[in-house]
Short mmCIF file of C-alpha atoms in Angstrom, two decimals:
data_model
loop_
_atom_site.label_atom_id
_atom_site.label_comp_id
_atom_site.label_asym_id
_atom_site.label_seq_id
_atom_site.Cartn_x
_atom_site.Cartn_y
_atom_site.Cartn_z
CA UNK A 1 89.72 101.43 96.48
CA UNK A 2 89.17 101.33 100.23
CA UNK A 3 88.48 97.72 102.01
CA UNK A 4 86.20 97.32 104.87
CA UNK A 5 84.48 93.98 106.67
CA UNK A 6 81.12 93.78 107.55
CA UNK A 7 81.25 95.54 110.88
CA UNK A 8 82.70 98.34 109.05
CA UNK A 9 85.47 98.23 112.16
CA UNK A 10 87.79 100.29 109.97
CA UNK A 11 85.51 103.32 109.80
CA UNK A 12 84.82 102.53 113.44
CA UNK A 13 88.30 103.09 114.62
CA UNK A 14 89.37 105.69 112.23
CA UNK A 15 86.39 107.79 113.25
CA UNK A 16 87.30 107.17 116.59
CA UNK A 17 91.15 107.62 116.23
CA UNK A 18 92.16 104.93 118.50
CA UNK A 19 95.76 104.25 118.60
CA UNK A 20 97.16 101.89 115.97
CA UNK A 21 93.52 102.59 113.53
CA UNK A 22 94.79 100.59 110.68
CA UNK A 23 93.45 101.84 107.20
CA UNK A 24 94.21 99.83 103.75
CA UNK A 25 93.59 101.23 100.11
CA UNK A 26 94.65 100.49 96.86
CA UNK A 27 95.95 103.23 94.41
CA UNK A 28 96.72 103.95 91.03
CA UNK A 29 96.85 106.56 88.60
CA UNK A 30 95.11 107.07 85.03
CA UNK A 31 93.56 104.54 83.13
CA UNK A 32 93.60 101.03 85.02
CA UNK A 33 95.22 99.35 82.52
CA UNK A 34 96.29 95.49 82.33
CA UNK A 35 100.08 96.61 83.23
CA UNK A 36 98.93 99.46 85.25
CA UNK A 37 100.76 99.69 88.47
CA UNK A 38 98.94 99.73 91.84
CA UNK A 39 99.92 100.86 95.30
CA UNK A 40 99.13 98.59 98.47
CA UNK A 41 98.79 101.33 101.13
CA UNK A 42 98.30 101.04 104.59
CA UNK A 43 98.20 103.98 107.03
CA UNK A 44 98.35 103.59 110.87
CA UNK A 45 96.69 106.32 113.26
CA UNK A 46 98.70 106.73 116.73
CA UNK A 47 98.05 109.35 119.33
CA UNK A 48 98.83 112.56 120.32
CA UNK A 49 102.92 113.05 120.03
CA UNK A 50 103.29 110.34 117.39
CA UNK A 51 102.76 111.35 113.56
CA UNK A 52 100.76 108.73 111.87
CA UNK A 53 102.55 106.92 109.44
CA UNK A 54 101.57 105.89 105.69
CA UNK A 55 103.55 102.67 104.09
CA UNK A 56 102.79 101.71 100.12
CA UNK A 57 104.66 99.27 97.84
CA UNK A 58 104.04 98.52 94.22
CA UNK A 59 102.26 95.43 92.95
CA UNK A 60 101.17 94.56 89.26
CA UNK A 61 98.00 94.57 88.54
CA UNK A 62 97.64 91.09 87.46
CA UNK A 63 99.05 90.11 91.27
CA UNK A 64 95.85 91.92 92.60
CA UNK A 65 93.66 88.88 92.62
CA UNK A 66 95.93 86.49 95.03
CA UNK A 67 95.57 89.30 97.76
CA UNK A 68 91.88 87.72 98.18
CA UNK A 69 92.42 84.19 97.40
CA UNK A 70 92.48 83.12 100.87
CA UNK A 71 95.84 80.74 100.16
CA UNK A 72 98.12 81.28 103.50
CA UNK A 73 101.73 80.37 101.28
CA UNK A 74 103.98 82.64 100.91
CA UNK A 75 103.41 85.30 97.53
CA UNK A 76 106.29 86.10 96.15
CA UNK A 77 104.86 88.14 93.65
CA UNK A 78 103.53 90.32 96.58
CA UNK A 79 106.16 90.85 98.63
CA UNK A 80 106.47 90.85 102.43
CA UNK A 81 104.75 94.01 103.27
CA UNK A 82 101.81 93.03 101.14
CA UNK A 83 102.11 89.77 102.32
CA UNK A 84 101.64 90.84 105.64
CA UNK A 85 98.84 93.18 105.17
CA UNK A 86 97.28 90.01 103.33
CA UNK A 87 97.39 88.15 106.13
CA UNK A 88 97.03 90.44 109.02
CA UNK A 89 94.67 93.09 107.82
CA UNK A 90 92.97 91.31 104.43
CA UNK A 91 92.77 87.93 106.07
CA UNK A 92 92.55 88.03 109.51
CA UNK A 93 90.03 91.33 109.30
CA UNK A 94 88.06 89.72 106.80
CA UNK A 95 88.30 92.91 105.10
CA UNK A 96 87.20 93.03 100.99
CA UNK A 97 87.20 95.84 98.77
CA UNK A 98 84.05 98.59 99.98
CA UNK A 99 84.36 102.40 98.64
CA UNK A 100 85.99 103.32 95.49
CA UNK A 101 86.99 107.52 94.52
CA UNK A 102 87.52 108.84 91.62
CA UNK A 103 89.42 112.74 91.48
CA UNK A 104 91.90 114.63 90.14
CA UNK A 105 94.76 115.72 91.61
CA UNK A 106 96.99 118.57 91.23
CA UNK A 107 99.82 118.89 93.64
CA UNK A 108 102.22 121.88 94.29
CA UNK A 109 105.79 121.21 95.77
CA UNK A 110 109.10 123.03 95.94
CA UNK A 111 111.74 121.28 93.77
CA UNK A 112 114.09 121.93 95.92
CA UNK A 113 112.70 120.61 99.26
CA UNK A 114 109.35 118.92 100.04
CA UNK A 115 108.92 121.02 103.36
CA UNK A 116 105.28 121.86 102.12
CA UNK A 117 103.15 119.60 100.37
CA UNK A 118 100.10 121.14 98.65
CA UNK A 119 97.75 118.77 96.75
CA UNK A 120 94.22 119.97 95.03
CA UNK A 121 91.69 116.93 94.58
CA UNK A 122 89.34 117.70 91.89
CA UNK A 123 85.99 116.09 90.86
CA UNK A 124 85.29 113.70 94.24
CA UNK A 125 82.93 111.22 93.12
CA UNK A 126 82.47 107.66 95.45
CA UNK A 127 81.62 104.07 94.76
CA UNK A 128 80.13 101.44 96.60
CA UNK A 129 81.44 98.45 95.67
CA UNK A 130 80.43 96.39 98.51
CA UNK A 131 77.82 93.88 96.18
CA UNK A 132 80.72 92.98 93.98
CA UNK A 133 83.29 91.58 96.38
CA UNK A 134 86.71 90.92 95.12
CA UNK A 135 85.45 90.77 91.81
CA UNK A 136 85.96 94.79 92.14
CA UNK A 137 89.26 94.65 91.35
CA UNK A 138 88.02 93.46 88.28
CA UNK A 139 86.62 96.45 86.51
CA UNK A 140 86.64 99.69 89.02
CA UNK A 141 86.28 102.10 86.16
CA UNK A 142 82.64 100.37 85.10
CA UNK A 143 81.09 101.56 88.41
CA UNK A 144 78.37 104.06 88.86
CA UNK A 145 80.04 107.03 90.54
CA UNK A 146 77.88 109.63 92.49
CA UNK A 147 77.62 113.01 91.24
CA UNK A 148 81.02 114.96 92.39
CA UNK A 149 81.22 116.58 95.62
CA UNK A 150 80.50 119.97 95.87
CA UNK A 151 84.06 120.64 97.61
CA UNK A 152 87.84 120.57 96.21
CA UNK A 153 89.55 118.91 98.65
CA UNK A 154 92.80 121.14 99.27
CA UNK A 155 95.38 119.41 101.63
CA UNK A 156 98.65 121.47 102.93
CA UNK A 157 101.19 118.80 104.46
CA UNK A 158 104.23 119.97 106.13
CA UNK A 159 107.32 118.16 107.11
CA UNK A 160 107.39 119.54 110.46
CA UNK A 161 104.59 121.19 112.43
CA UNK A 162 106.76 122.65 115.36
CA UNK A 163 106.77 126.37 113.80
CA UNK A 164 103.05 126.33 112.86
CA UNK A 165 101.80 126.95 109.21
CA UNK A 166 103.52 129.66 107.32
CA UNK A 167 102.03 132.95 107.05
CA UNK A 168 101.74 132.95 103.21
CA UNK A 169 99.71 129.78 103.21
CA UNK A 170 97.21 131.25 105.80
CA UNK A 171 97.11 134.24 102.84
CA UNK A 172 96.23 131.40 100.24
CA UNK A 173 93.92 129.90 102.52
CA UNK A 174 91.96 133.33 103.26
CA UNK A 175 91.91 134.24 99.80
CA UNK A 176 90.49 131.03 98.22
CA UNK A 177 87.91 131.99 101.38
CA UNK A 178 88.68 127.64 102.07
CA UNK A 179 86.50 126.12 104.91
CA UNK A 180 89.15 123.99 107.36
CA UNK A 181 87.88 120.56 108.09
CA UNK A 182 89.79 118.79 110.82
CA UNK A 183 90.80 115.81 109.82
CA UNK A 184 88.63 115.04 106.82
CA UNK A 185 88.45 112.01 104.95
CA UNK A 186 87.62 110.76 101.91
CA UNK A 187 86.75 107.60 102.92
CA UNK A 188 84.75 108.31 106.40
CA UNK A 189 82.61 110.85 104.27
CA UNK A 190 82.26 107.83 101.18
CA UNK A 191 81.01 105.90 103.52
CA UNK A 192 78.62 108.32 105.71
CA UNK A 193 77.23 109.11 102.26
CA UNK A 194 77.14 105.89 100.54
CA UNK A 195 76.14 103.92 103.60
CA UNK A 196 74.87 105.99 106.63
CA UNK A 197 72.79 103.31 108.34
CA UNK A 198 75.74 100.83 108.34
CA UNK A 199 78.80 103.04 110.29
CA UNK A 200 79.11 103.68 113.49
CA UNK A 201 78.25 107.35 113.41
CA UNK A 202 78.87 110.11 110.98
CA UNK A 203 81.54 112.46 110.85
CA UNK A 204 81.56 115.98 112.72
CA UNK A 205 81.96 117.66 109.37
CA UNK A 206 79.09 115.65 107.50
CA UNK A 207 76.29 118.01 108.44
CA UNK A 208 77.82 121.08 107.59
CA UNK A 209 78.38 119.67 103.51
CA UNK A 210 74.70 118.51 103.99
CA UNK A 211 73.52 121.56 104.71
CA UNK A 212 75.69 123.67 102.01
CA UNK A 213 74.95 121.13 99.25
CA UNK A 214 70.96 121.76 100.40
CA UNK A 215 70.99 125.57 100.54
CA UNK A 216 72.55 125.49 96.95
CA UNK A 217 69.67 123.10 95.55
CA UNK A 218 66.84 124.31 97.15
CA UNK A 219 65.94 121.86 99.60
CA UNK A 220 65.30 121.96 103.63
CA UNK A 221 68.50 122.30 105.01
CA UNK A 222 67.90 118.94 107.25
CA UNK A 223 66.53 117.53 104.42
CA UNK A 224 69.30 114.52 103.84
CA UNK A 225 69.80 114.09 107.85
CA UNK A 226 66.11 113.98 108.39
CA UNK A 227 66.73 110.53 106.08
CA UNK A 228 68.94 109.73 108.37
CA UNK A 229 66.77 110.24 111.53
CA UNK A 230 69.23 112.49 112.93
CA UNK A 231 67.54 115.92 112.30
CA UNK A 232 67.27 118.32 115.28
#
């Protein structure tokens, strides 16, 4: 579950990449149960030099609800790196829960070392969630969920990037025949799809899936950016 304010300034900067783009999401896995466990993430972009950073701490689910409550005391149940992205990202932002995905995930890693990262998302499906509020938190699995996106999302992360990408995962790559998106998101393209005449612009990558996704049903290929006014 992504959150976003009404200016949508979080797409705006992420899109952008300017330095110190904050992004803040909450996570969990399987079934969002009454004990289920969530993750608080937040993940700040800086520039070129300077690997961007991702920070996440466990909450309960039942401690969800005072990360919207708009009380300025101190949660104890929330920690200080929730707290602080409670009051200087939820509150401050005016941010509120926005875009919810749904996939699966497989992920590949050595046991030995996690010098590559390989994770397969599955099943993409988005959310908006933006006419519910914080009530979202409520009962994310109820939503209606878009039909799933015509892409896996296949993501290699390595430790260190000095050496360039190993020469058997370029063979993996050119064998699953794998289209490389530079920087893709999840959320940017949520949102672009969900809500194109709200961001600030759409993503570099969006009119290529348009396309694809057109060519495979039957339509004009400019057929969904033509909604959008954008068509050349």
């Amino acid at each position: 579950m992504y959150l976003e304010n009404a200016d949508f300034d979080v797409y705006r900067t992420r899109l952008l990449r300017e330095e110190g783009a904050t992004l803040v999401r909450l996570r969990w896995y399987g079934d969002f149960r009454e004990d289920a466990d969530v993750f608080v993430e937040k993940k700040t972009h800086y520039g070129p030099g300077r690997r961007s950073v991702k920070e996440r701490r466990c909450v309960r689910r039942a401690s969800l609800a005072s990360l919207f409550d708009g009380e300025t005391k101190s949660d104890t149940c929330l920690g200080n790196f929730v707290s602080n992205i409670k009051t200087d990202e939820i509150e401050r932002r005016g941010l509120e829960p926005a875009l919810m995905t749904r996939y699966s995930r497989t992920a590949f890693q050595f046991a030995s070392t996690n010098a590559v990262r390989i994770s397969l998302d599955e099943d993409l499906r988005w959310s908006d969630v933006r006419a519910q509020g914080t009530r979202a938190i409520e009962s994310p699995m109820s939503y209606t969920y878009t039909q799933p996106f015509q892409y896996a999302v296949l993501e290699v992360k390595l430790t260190s990037a000095e050496d360039g990408t190993a020469a058997w995962i370029e063979d993996i790559l050119a064998t699953l025949k794998a289209v490389k998106v530079y920087k893709f998101s999840k959320y940017i393209h949520g949102c672009a799809k969900l809500m194109p005449h709200a961001v600030y612009k759409l993503p570099h990558w969006f009119a290529f899936t348009c396309r694809r996704a057109a060519s495979k049903s039957g339509r004009r290929a400019d057929e969904p950016l033509r909604a959008l006014g954008i068509a050349r």
